[in-house]
Amino acid sequence: MADIAAAEPWCVRETGLSDDSLSTAGLRHAESLFALANGHIGLRGNLDENDPRGMPGTYLNSIFELRDLQYAEAGYAYPEQSETVIDAPNGKLIGLYVDDEPFDVRTGELVSHERVLDLRAGTLRREAAWVSPSGTAVRIVSTRLVSFPHPSVAAIRYEVTADPGVRLRIESDLLANEEQPEQRDDPRAATTLHDALRPVRHSDDVLEHRTRRSDLPVAAAVSHHSTGAQTVTSEPDRIRCTITGEGTLRVEKFLAYAWGPQASADRARQDRDAAVSLGFDGLAADQRAYLDEFWTAADVELDGDPEVQQAVRFGLFHVLQAGAQAGPHPIAAKGLTGNGYDGHTLWDTESFVLPVLTYTHPACVGLALRWRHGTLEAARDRARELRLAGAAYPWRTISGAECSGYWPAGTAALHVNADIADAVLRYAAASGDDDFLAGAGLEILVETARLWCRVAHLADDGEWHIAGVTGPDEYTALMDDNIFTNLMARHNLRGAAEVCERFPAGAHDLDVGADELAAWREVADNLHLPYSEARQVHEQAAGFTKLQEWDFAETKDDDYPLMMHFPYLDLYRKQVSKQADLVLAMALRSDAFTAGEKARNFAYYEARTVRDSSLSAPAQAVLAAETGHLELAHDYLAEAALLDLRAGGESSGDGLHIAACAGSWMALVMGFGGLRDHGGRLSFAPRLPQHLPRMRFRLRWRESSLRVTVTPEQATYEVSGPAVEITHHGETLTVDGAPVTRAIPRGEDKAAPPSPRPPQRRRDALEA
Amino acid sequence: MADIAAAEPWCVRETGLSDDSLSTAGLRHAESLFALANGHIGLRGNLDENDPRGMPGTYLNSIFELRDLQYAEAGYAYPEQSETVIDAPNGKLIGLYVDDEPFDVRTGELVSHERVLDLRAGTLRREAAWVSPSGTAVRIVSTRLVSFPHPSVAAIRYEVTADPGVRLRIESDLLANEEQPEQRDDPRAATTLHDALRPVRHSDDVLEHRTRRSDLPVAAAVSHHSTGAQTVTSEPDRIRCTITGEGTLRVEKFLAYAWGPQASADRARQDRDAAVSLGFDGLAADQRAYLDEFWTAADVELDGDPEVQQAVRFGLFHVLQAGAQAGPHPIAAKGLTGNGYDGHTLWDTESFVLPVLTYTHPACVGLALRWRHGTLEAARDRARELRLAGAAYPWRTISGAECSGYWPAGTAALHVNADIADAVLRYAAASGDDDFLAGAGLEILVETARLWCRVAHLADDGEWHIAGVTGPDEYTALMDDNIFTNLMARHNLRGAAEVCERFPAGAHDLDVGADELAAWREVADNLHLPYSEARQVHEQAAGFTKLQEWDFAETKDDDYPLMMHFPYLDLYRKQVSKQADLVLAMALRSDAFTAGEKARNFAYYEARTVRDSSLSAPAQAVLAAETGHLELAHDYLAEAALLDLRAGGESSGDGLHIAACAGSWMALVMGFGGLRDHGGRLSFAPRLPQHLPRMRFRLRWRESSLRVTVTPEQATYEVSGPAVEITHHGETLTVDGAPVTRAIPRGEDKAAPPSPRPPQRRRDALEA
């Protein structure tokens, strides 16, 4: 673990470099936490001088290499290739030599070392005081940014101060095909590809490469502006600028990347030159202005829990860093903070990240969904290959091609299609972006509706069923009538039908006739939702409640995550959920359940959910809050929010859990705020536990901004912009110029239902 | 396809070498058909001179190499290595040069060419008349055998005759690490491993090797006895004997292999020398004597269908070639006729091959089951790894280690354990081999019963269930309460309990107490058997009849096998069966169903079974006969019997379907003969279709031999040895010295129920 200081409201501070933080795991953890990104470029938070390091990481969104997928036993329509994010040329490297002795935090004496991620400035600042092995003292200050408003640009300011006469030499590199550490043995980790970039051309200021197999062009430009004497050398994989001076040196290093349709050395040079003319201070000012605007619309305040307050802001910051868009791009599960999950985008994006961005930074969402639309042809091809209809979006991908190598928990998780449709409908309702909805949105909705219509079948019982698919819970696969899938498919089908009726011309262009609309509605209205009369709860999937109970008494702490210690054969056969599934359905499709059902279902699945997925706690927080377990909701919120920052360790080392970052916002705003958005309307049912005096969150809704301030007793709604109609605990309110305050109905804070793995704070409390 | 002549009762004759038969597919087909084996050594039926060839093949039972299994996404307890049968040193090679021109059937003029597999002699004889490109005529006669009574020995007699003065040269090789053709792209085919044998030592008469990774020793000895001048050269991978002469040359080549515990050059030499001293004629005489004894006990006669008559004998011959045992060894799915399925043993052995051998050549069965017992420790380890109890036998293996790389159709098919237990119980009942039963048999039964007891769970409905496993039908996986599995598990549990009570000391040694016996019986007596009230049929697994129907109208002929054209996602979700599953359960656990249930179930699953597995037709034949569809039973019998001989093509090229060979016996004896063996008793319900005048089969039962002769009107039972109590259509008979004849109750031959893929003969009839 990195050495992260106690919570501060607007920054994350590393106060030193202990042995623990200098271990590979500690280095990897800090590199992820301190990663800077803008949705396009991602720089892991490596030390300037590169060593020691856990894993380097310079990512350009959608720059990937292909690798062959191997199967012990092949099968029809198994993907033959996967895509893996690779390192772009690394421009972070700034080596320092003090009287020819290399600066290395592990040698000499490190008098002090601090790094600060500033969530308002959007920078990573480092200050170090070091005495070299031969006794020369230096002070180093570096500041790094990846520019939100200038999405192809990153910049570093590096200053080193020593006594006059001390010879200083900086070797600042732009380095391609850097050697990568070997990956640990975990299926969730990325494949390491060596030497993935083929050099095309190099000069003193630009490296041009193409990825070897995927053949994607990348150009990287660099320039240095310093107070010293500069010499530049270049070779195919490296540009090195050597800067020498005495006493004090200051360097500003500007990087610009060009890839994708804009890939050219000229484009990279142009963007770099624009950055140079702004200067580092100009870039930093633009960065702060961008973030000021973001936080004004998006900030969440939580009084009474500074640790979670910090973590929620940290999470929102990383959601923005992952999701910011200047053109349609995927948003990966790890954002651009690491190469975990091979840099793939999964359903997390539409079900966790986009809902948050929809209400905080909606422009990104339209573009992210346009990226999905841009991959629609691939999804149509995949549906044909799978002998289905419409579109079958991939379970995991960078380019749009299916990259999942284990179909029962990949291709069979068809819900990803409805998750995308859900994101389309939510964004369209919240933003009023009818241009998007009538075009790309409609097409996504129609093609996914067609998939569901083909997948569902009418059985003897007169109901429609979706058999043999996998829901969010990956410890239960290939089941019939997964309730999450069925509810999301229903929403997809109904939404598609409604949008087709709103935009008949578009529907006509897609050959949607009245019969097809009627068929969608017939399926939607009669999709089976399994329910156990014996246990008086809904079933996660048909028969789930009849499966064998998991033997939690015999399961040891180090048996988790279960997937690393038990075969799927065992997991699939039993009532154990990796993560919220039905519970997530109750959060996202809240109107499909009565309050009583929610309470019973929540308690039932609490006892069977182990949270081996970081996607779980947010949904459990939301339902815990709704069902009156406010303390428990707080604990789940904390678990989600603190995952990467405080608890992460191993699994954060190859990148942050961006969905959990988003999930902490959901836990707060959907949980304590009670936000629901069914039928294109906002409703709230805020409720805070007594020990939290106040929270405040902000939402974007169409042309308006809504600010909601909640105390245990009351909620105040304020709108800037046109009036917004909402409901507060069922009461319809129109919020216009003046704040509207309403009391919050009192309710007892219920005791947490039994759980095999209470959230960490709860366990700590139980143990204390 | 090979050029196989019209049916002859006791041999399979290839009458020439057409272009078709010289294609790779044709060559491979003939190499499989004409493979000779004795359960220990297998020699594919390549031409003596090796070229042209489809695939060479010299196999020693249990000599395999390891290869890494690769997974696109790894998982807990996935096997990391697989085992693949490899070629032992090839001693079949005999090249001929006529005045220095190489004999090659593709050059010069092939005046005549005939090969005959003689099922009584146990030899492959070849006669060729050839005129070399320069006009020299020769006649070649070769005879090859792999000795049943001398299991380490193979021998070849090769004679070539030409006009006096024609210079003849034979180059006869023993060749290791022969180059292998690349495998076709089919998951069922074997992986080709190059250079798998590491040379250890060589001399003029023995090659010694070890497999590289699995480190198994192999010694091969050769010697030549000829009428010509012999020169021998040797190198690490080859011994070559060059024999020259004029006009006429005759060579006898003796091969002996030593591997496994007996592996040594001395042992190989000893066995070879013993063969040399018998001479080829002596070996041939011993071979015929062995087979005479076999056929006396095992022959099946079927009047009225010479094609099937031949095929059934061919099948029995190959079952013997695969199953003969001089020591405990596995019996592979392809026997020793090719490298398909990597040479693995699957459940086919216990469920198809061993039942036939139990009644025709029981000594093999005891040894084959002792081999399973010898792998019990590996099965216990596997059960622990899978977090189960008792023993979990592998889905596919050579050594006993799990080699399945796709767990939903491998590891999850737990029924293999009950299949082994079933084979134990059947063999013990039929043979009376109490030594086996009280020792190895008991231990297998106990450990497999323990597995079932752990896997089953008691649900709210008061019944026991086995959830999330895969039955025989691989188009339906990970279902609850697969009826085949549950019935076989019940048999396993009850059988284990009974045998424990018979042998209390053995049970005590295995820590089986009264509580455990009671638990087994409780589970066995209350295992759920799913039944659809709506459709009035049993369900192959819970919910099967509610799945979507397969759209057969839209399925084209070249969409079969479905697994090559549809994803598992689609197959698993629908009511389509690759192969008999419930129908096989009705054959093997016949007493669990009423006649009415059998009729309804059979018709229901007929309409949904596509027979993409060669294991399907035999079970369908058995149930077709039992439910009164005699014509259909005959057609399924023919399909099973003719699969390799007449229809095989591609899938026979890498080895024969030994289970289908056995299945044709089952189709006849369990189908038309109505043999059932529940509760350790033999019952018959023979019924022949009117157009088949007579069939006769033989069974071994304890110390007796039983001969059953069936006509459409009556059946005659004859016993040699102690009296045997049987039932004939429900009537109990004691058959002693005198033949007992009983009338066969008349029944109409019912029309075949609808099937998406009627058996080939039926389709031919429908088209005609």
JSON list of C-alpha atoms in Angstrom, two decimals, chain B residues 175-327:
[
{"chain": "B", "resi": 175, "resn": "LEU", "atom": "CA", "xyz": [11.60, -45.44, -37.19]},
{"chain": "B", "resi": 176, "resn": "ALA", "atom": "CA", "xyz": [11.08, -43.11, -34.24]},
{"chain": "B", "resi": 177, "resn": "ASN", "atom": "CA", "xyz": [9.87, -39.51, -34.34]},
{"chain": "B", "resi": 178, "resn": "GLU", "atom": "CA", "xyz": [8.42, -39.93, -37.79]},
{"chain": "B", "resi": 179, "resn": "GLU", "atom": "CA", "xyz": [7.10, -36.74, -39.26]},
{"chain": "B", "resi": 180, "resn": "GLN", "atom": "CA", "xyz": [3.38, -36.33, -38.62]},
{"chain": "B", "resi": 181, "resn": "PRO", "atom": "CA", "xyz": [0.89, -34.67, -40.88]},
{"chain": "B", "resi": 182, "resn": "GLU", "atom": "CA", "xyz": [-0.74, -31.54, -39.44]},
{"chain": "B", "resi": 183, "resn": "GLN", "atom": "CA", "xyz": [-4.11, -32.10, -37.87]},
{"chain": "B", "resi": 184, "resn": "ARG", "atom": "CA", "xyz": [-7.30, -30.72, -39.27]},
{"chain": "B", "resi": 185, "resn": "ASP", "atom": "CA", "xyz": [-9.08, -27.96, -37.46]},
{"chain": "B", "resi": 186, "resn": "ASP", "atom": "CA", "xyz": [-11.55, -29.84, -35.29]},
{"chain": "B", "resi": 187, "resn": "PRO", "atom": "CA", "xyz": [-11.60, -29.78, -31.51]},
{"chain": "B", "resi": 188, "resn": "ARG", "atom": "CA", "xyz": [-12.07, -33.54, -31.45]},
{"chain": "B", "resi": 189, "resn": "ALA", "atom": "CA", "xyz": [-8.83, -34.18, -33.30]},
{"chain": "B", "resi": 190, "resn": "ALA", "atom": "CA", "xyz": [-5.55, -34.73, -31.58]},
{"chain": "B", "resi": 191, "resn": "THR", "atom": "CA", "xyz": [-2.77, -32.29, -31.12]},
{"chain": "B", "resi": 192, "resn": "THR", "atom": "CA", "xyz": [0.29, -33.23, -33.10]},
{"chain": "B", "resi": 193, "resn": "LEU", "atom": "CA", "xyz": [3.42, -33.34, -31.06]},
{"chain": "B", "resi": 194, "resn": "HIS", "atom": "CA", "xyz": [6.69, -33.36, -32.91]},
{"chain": "B", "resi": 195, "resn": "ASP", "atom": "CA", "xyz": [9.77, -35.15, -31.82]},
{"chain": "B", "resi": 196, "resn": "ALA", "atom": "CA", "xyz": [8.21, -36.42, -28.63]},
{"chain": "B", "resi": 197, "resn": "LEU", "atom": "CA", "xyz": [10.72, -39.23, -28.13]},
{"chain": "B", "resi": 198, "resn": "ARG", "atom": "CA", "xyz": [14.14, -38.48, -26.75]},
{"chain": "B", "resi": 199, "resn": "PRO", "atom": "CA", "xyz": [16.68, -41.07, -27.90]},
{"chain": "B", "resi": 200, "resn": "VAL", "atom": "CA", "xyz": [18.39, -42.88, -25.04]},
{"chain": "B", "resi": 201, "resn": "ARG", "atom": "CA", "xyz": [20.34, -45.70, -26.67]},
{"chain": "B", "resi": 202, "resn": "HIS", "atom": "CA", "xyz": [20.29, -47.58, -29.93]},
{"chain": "B", "resi": 203, "resn": "SER", "atom": "CA", "xyz": [21.75, -50.74, -31.28]},
{"chain": "B", "resi": 204, "resn": "ASP", "atom": "CA", "xyz": [21.31, -52.89, -34.34]},
{"chain": "B", "resi": 205, "resn": "ASP", "atom": "CA", "xyz": [18.14, -54.40, -32.95]},
{"chain": "B", "resi": 206, "resn": "VAL", "atom": "CA", "xyz": [16.71, -52.14, -30.28]},
{"chain": "B", "resi": 207, "resn": "LEU", "atom": "CA", "xyz": [15.82, -48.46, -30.08]},
{"chain": "B", "resi": 208, "resn": "GLU", "atom": "CA", "xyz": [15.42, -47.03, -26.61]},
{"chain": "B", "resi": 209, "resn": "HIS", "atom": "CA", "xyz": [13.69, -43.72, -26.04]},
{"chain": "B", "resi": 210, "resn": "ARG", "atom": "CA", "xyz": [11.96, -41.72, -23.35]},
{"chain": "B", "resi": 211, "resn": "THR", "atom": "CA", "xyz": [9.13, -39.33, -23.94]},
{"chain": "B", "resi": 212, "resn": "ARG", "atom": "CA", "xyz": [10.43, -35.84, -23.43]},
{"chain": "B", "resi": 213, "resn": "ARG", "atom": "CA", "xyz": [8.11, -34.32, -20.85]},
{"chain": "B", "resi": 214, "resn": "SER", "atom": "CA", "xyz": [6.16, -37.27, -19.48]},
{"chain": "B", "resi": 215, "resn": "ASP", "atom": "CA", "xyz": [9.46, -39.18, -19.26]},
{"chain": "B", "resi": 216, "resn": "LEU", "atom": "CA", "xyz": [8.08, -42.60, -20.09]},
{"chain": "B", "resi": 217, "resn": "PRO", "atom": "CA", "xyz": [10.50, -45.28, -21.32]},
{"chain": "B", "resi": 218, "resn": "VAL", "atom": "CA", "xyz": [9.92, -47.15, -24.57]},
{"chain": "B", "resi": 219, "resn": "ALA", "atom": "CA", "xyz": [12.09, -49.90, -25.99]},
{"chain": "B", "resi": 220, "resn": "ALA", "atom": "CA", "xyz": [11.42, -51.38, -29.42]},
{"chain": "B", "resi": 221, "resn": "ALA", "atom": "CA", "xyz": [13.16, -54.48, -30.74]},
{"chain": "B", "resi": 222, "resn": "VAL", "atom": "CA", "xyz": [13.11, -55.69, -34.30]},
{"chain": "B", "resi": 223, "resn": "SER", "atom": "CA", "xyz": [14.54, -58.55, -36.22]},
{"chain": "B", "resi": 224, "resn": "HIS", "atom": "CA", "xyz": [14.33, -59.68, -39.80]},
{"chain": "B", "resi": 225, "resn": "HIS", "atom": "CA", "xyz": [14.47, -63.16, -41.24]},
{"chain": "B", "resi": 226, "resn": "SER", "atom": "CA", "xyz": [14.67, -63.23, -44.99]},
{"chain": "B", "resi": 227, "resn": "THR", "atom": "CA", "xyz": [15.70, -65.13, -48.06]},
{"chain": "B", "resi": 228, "resn": "GLY", "atom": "CA", "xyz": [17.99, -62.28, -49.14]},
{"chain": "B", "resi": 229, "resn": "ALA", "atom": "CA", "xyz": [21.22, -60.64, -48.09]},
{"chain": "B", "resi": 230, "resn": "GLN", "atom": "CA", "xyz": [20.68, -58.44, -45.03]},
{"chain": "B", "resi": 231, "resn": "THR", "atom": "CA", "xyz": [22.52, -55.35, -43.90]},
{"chain": "B", "resi": 232, "resn": "VAL", "atom": "CA", "xyz": [21.50, -53.47, -40.77]},
{"chain": "B", "resi": 233, "resn": "THR", "atom": "CA", "xyz": [22.29, -49.88, -39.93]},
{"chain": "B", "resi": 234, "resn": "SER", "atom": "CA", "xyz": [21.19, -48.02, -36.88]},
{"chain": "B", "resi": 235, "resn": "GLU", "atom": "CA", "xyz": [21.00, -44.46, -35.63]},
{"chain": "B", "resi": 236, "resn": "PRO", "atom": "CA", "xyz": [19.22, -42.96, -32.62]},
{"chain": "B", "resi": 237, "resn": "ASP", "atom": "CA", "xyz": [15.82, -42.80, -34.33]},
{"chain": "B", "resi": 238, "resn": "ARG", "atom": "CA", "xyz": [16.12, -45.56, -36.90]},
{"chain": "B", "resi": 239, "resn": "ILE", "atom": "CA", "xyz": [17.13, -49.14, -37.44]},
{"chain": "B", "resi": 240, "resn": "ARG", "atom": "CA", "xyz": [17.17, -50.04, -41.11]},
{"chain": "B", "resi": 241, "resn": "CYS", "atom": "CA", "xyz": [17.51, -53.52, -42.48]},
{"chain": "B", "resi": 242, "resn": "THR", "atom": "CA", "xyz": [18.32, -53.58, -46.16]},
{"chain": "B", "resi": 243, "resn": "ILE", "atom": "CA", "xyz": [17.60, -56.89, -47.85]},
{"chain": "B", "resi": 244, "resn": "THR", "atom": "CA", "xyz": [18.56, -57.59, -51.38]},
{"chain": "B", "resi": 245, "resn": "GLY", "atom": "CA", "xyz": [17.92, -60.44, -53.73]},
{"chain": "B", "resi": 246, "resn": "GLU", "atom": "CA", "xyz": [16.76, -61.34, -57.19]},
{"chain": "B", "resi": 247, "resn": "GLY", "atom": "CA", "xyz": [13.46, -62.65, -58.46]},
{"chain": "B", "resi": 248, "resn": "THR", "atom": "CA", "xyz": [11.80, -63.45, -55.16]},
{"chain": "B", "resi": 249, "resn": "LEU", "atom": "CA", "xyz": [12.29, -62.18, -51.66]},
{"chain": "B", "resi": 250, "resn": "ARG", "atom": "CA", "xyz": [10.54, -63.23, -48.50]},
{"chain": "B", "resi": 251, "resn": "VAL", "atom": "CA", "xyz": [10.95, -61.41, -45.19]},
{"chain": "B", "resi": 252, "resn": "GLU", "atom": "CA", "xyz": [9.53, -62.06, -41.77]},
{"chain": "B", "resi": 253, "resn": "LYS", "atom": "CA", "xyz": [9.80, -59.02, -39.51]},
{"chain": "B", "resi": 254, "resn": "PHE", "atom": "CA", "xyz": [9.26, -59.41, -35.78]},
{"chain": "B", "resi": 255, "resn": "LEU", "atom": "CA", "xyz": [8.65, -56.46, -33.49]},
{"chain": "B", "resi": 256, "resn": "ALA", "atom": "CA", "xyz": [8.42, -56.36, -29.73]},
{"chain": "B", "resi": 257, "resn": "TYR", "atom": "CA", "xyz": [7.86, -53.35, -27.55]},
{"chain": "B", "resi": 258, "resn": "ALA", "atom": "CA", "xyz": [8.57, -52.94, -23.88]},
{"chain": "B", "resi": 259, "resn": "TRP", "atom": "CA", "xyz": [7.17, -49.99, -21.96]},
{"chain": "B", "resi": 260, "resn": "GLY", "atom": "CA", "xyz": [5.65, -49.20, -18.63]},
{"chain": "B", "resi": 261, "resn": "PRO", "atom": "CA", "xyz": [6.98, -51.17, -15.67]},
{"chain": "B", "resi": 262, "resn": "GLN", "atom": "CA", "xyz": [8.52, -53.77, -18.00]},
{"chain": "B", "resi": 263, "resn": "ALA", "atom": "CA", "xyz": [10.38, -51.27, -20.12]},
{"chain": "B", "resi": 264, "resn": "SER", "atom": "CA", "xyz": [13.85, -52.44, -20.97]},
{"chain": "B", "resi": 265, "resn": "ALA", "atom": "CA", "xyz": [15.79, -53.35, -24.03]},
{"chain": "B", "resi": 266, "resn": "ASP", "atom": "CA", "xyz": [16.27, -56.83, -22.63]},
{"chain": "B", "resi": 267, "resn": "ARG", "atom": "CA", "xyz": [12.59, -57.34, -22.17]},
{"chain": "B", "resi": 268, "resn": "ALA", "atom": "CA", "xyz": [11.89, -56.18, -25.72]},
{"chain": "B", "resi": 269, "resn": "ARG", "atom": "CA", "xyz": [14.57, -58.53, -27.03]},
{"chain": "B", "resi": 270, "resn": "GLN", "atom": "CA", "xyz": [13.23, -61.44, -24.99]},
{"chain": "B", "resi": 271, "resn": "ASP", "atom": "CA", "xyz": [9.72, -61.00, -26.29]},
{"chain": "B", "resi": 272, "resn": "ARG", "atom": "CA", "xyz": [10.94, -60.56, -29.81]},
{"chain": "B", "resi": 273, "resn": "ASP", "atom": "CA", "xyz": [13.06, -63.65, -29.57]},
{"chain": "B", "resi": 274, "resn": "ALA", "atom": "CA", "xyz": [10.10, -65.64, -28.28]},
{"chain": "B", "resi": 275, "resn": "ALA", "atom": "CA", "xyz": [8.15, -64.43, -31.31]},
{"chain": "B", "resi": 276, "resn": "VAL", "atom": "CA", "xyz": [11.01, -65.31, -33.63]},
{"chain": "B", "resi": 277, "resn": "SER", "atom": "CA", "xyz": [11.11, -68.79, -32.26]},
{"chain": "B", "resi": 278, "resn": "LEU", "atom": "CA", "xyz": [7.38, -69.22, -32.88]},
{"chain": "B", "resi": 279, "resn": "GLY", "atom": "CA", "xyz": [7.85, -67.87, -36.37]},
{"chain": "B", "resi": 280, "resn": "PHE", "atom": "CA", "xyz": [5.23, -65.98, -38.26]},
{"chain": "B", "resi": 281, "resn": "ASP", "atom": "CA", "xyz": [3.17, -69.11, -38.83]},
{"chain": "B", "resi": 282, "resn": "GLY", "atom": "CA", "xyz": [3.25, -69.92, -35.13]},
{"chain": "B", "resi": 283, "resn": "LEU", "atom": "CA", "xyz": [2.12, -66.44, -34.22]},
{"chain": "B", "resi": 284, "resn": "ALA", "atom": "CA", "xyz": [-0.66, -66.66, -36.80]},
{"chain": "B", "resi": 285, "resn": "ALA", "atom": "CA", "xyz": [-1.82, -70.00, -35.42]},
{"chain": "B", "resi": 286, "resn": "ASP", "atom": "CA", "xyz": [-1.91, -68.65, -31.87]},
{"chain": "B", "resi": 287, "resn": "GLN", "atom": "CA", "xyz": [-3.80, -65.62, -33.10]},
{"chain": "B", "resi": 288, "resn": "ARG", "atom": "CA", "xyz": [-6.46, -67.75, -34.77]},
{"chain": "B", "resi": 289, "resn": "ALA", "atom": "CA", "xyz": [-6.83, -69.94, -31.70]},
{"chain": "B", "resi": 290, "resn": "TYR", "atom": "CA", "xyz": [-7.35, -66.89, -29.52]},
{"chain": "B", "resi": 291, "resn": "LEU", "atom": "CA", "xyz": [-9.96, -65.52, -31.86]},
{"chain": "B", "resi": 292, "resn": "ASP", "atom": "CA", "xyz": [-11.71, -68.87, -32.26]},
{"chain": "B", "resi": 293, "resn": "GLU", "atom": "CA", "xyz": [-12.24, -68.87, -28.54]},
{"chain": "B", "resi": 294, "resn": "PHE", "atom": "CA", "xyz": [-13.43, -65.30, -28.59]},
{"chain": "B", "resi": 295, "resn": "TRP", "atom": "CA", "xyz": [-15.92, -65.83, -31.39]},
{"chain": "B", "resi": 296, "resn": "THR", "atom": "CA", "xyz": [-17.25, -69.00, -29.84]},
{"chain": "B", "resi": 297, "resn": "ALA", "atom": "CA", "xyz": [-18.27, -66.98, -26.81]},
{"chain": "B", "resi": 298, "resn": "ALA", "atom": "CA", "xyz": [-19.07, -63.70, -28.45]},
{"chain": "B", "resi": 299, "resn": "ASP", "atom": "CA", "xyz": [-20.34, -64.09, -31.99]},
{"chain": "B", "resi": 300, "resn": "VAL", "atom": "CA", "xyz": [-23.55, -62.42, -33.03]},
{"chain": "B", "resi": 301, "resn": "GLU", "atom": "CA", "xyz": [-25.42, -63.70, -36.06]},
{"chain": "B", "resi": 302, "resn": "LEU", "atom": "CA", "xyz": [-27.99, -61.70, -37.91]},
{"chain": "B", "resi": 303, "resn": "ASP", "atom": "CA", "xyz": [-29.70, -63.27, -40.87]},
{"chain": "B", "resi": 304, "resn": "GLY", "atom": "CA", "xyz": [-31.34, -61.07, -43.45]},
{"chain": "B", "resi": 305, "resn": "ASP", "atom": "CA", "xyz": [-28.96, -58.12, -43.32]},
{"chain": "B", "resi": 306, "resn": "PRO", "atom": "CA", "xyz": [-25.49, -59.16, -44.48]},
{"chain": "B", "resi": 307, "resn": "GLU", "atom": "CA", "xyz": [-24.20, -55.58, -44.36]},
{"chain": "B", "resi": 308, "resn": "VAL", "atom": "CA", "xyz": [-25.05, -55.20, -40.69]},
{"chain": "B", "resi": 309, "resn": "GLN", "atom": "CA", "xyz": [-23.96, -58.79, -39.98]},
{"chain": "B", "resi": 310, "resn": "GLN", "atom": "CA", "xyz": [-20.51, -57.92, -41.25]},
{"chain": "B", "resi": 311, "resn": "ALA", "atom": "CA", "xyz": [-20.45, -54.58, -39.49]},
{"chain": "B", "resi": 312, "resn": "VAL", "atom": "CA", "xyz": [-21.43, -55.99, -36.12]},
{"chain": "B", "resi": 313, "resn": "ARG", "atom": "CA", "xyz": [-18.65, -58.56, -36.31]},
{"chain": "B", "resi": 314, "resn": "PHE", "atom": "CA", "xyz": [-16.24, -55.87, -37.47]},
{"chain": "B", "resi": 315, "resn": "GLY", "atom": "CA", "xyz": [-17.34, -53.79, -34.50]},
{"chain": "B", "resi": 316, "resn": "LEU", "atom": "CA", "xyz": [-16.90, -56.65, -32.04]},
{"chain": "B", "resi": 317, "resn": "PHE", "atom": "CA", "xyz": [-13.48, -57.36, -33.47]},
{"chain": "B", "resi": 318, "resn": "HIS", "atom": "CA", "xyz": [-12.46, -53.76, -32.91]},
{"chain": "B", "resi": 319, "resn": "VAL", "atom": "CA", "xyz": [-13.94, -53.74, -29.43]},
{"chain": "B", "resi": 320, "resn": "LEU", "atom": "CA", "xyz": [-11.74, -56.72, -28.67]},
{"chain": "B", "resi": 321, "resn": "GLN", "atom": "CA", "xyz": [-8.73, -55.03, -30.29]},
{"chain": "B", "resi": 322, "resn": "ALA", "atom": "CA", "xyz": [-9.32, -51.99, -28.11]},
{"chain": "B", "resi": 323, "resn": "GLY", "atom": "CA", "xyz": [-10.18, -53.80, -24.94]},
{"chain": "B", "resi": 324, "resn": "ALA", "atom": "CA", "xyz": [-7.96, -56.85, -24.76]},
{"chain": "B", "resi": 325, "resn": "GLN", "atom": "CA", "xyz": [-5.85, -56.68, -21.64]},
{"chain": "B", "resi": 326, "resn": "ALA", "atom": "CA", "xyz": [-2.92, -58.51, -20.23]},
{"chain": "B", "resi": 327, "resn": "GLY", "atom": "CA", "xyz": [-2.57, -55.99, -17.43]}
]
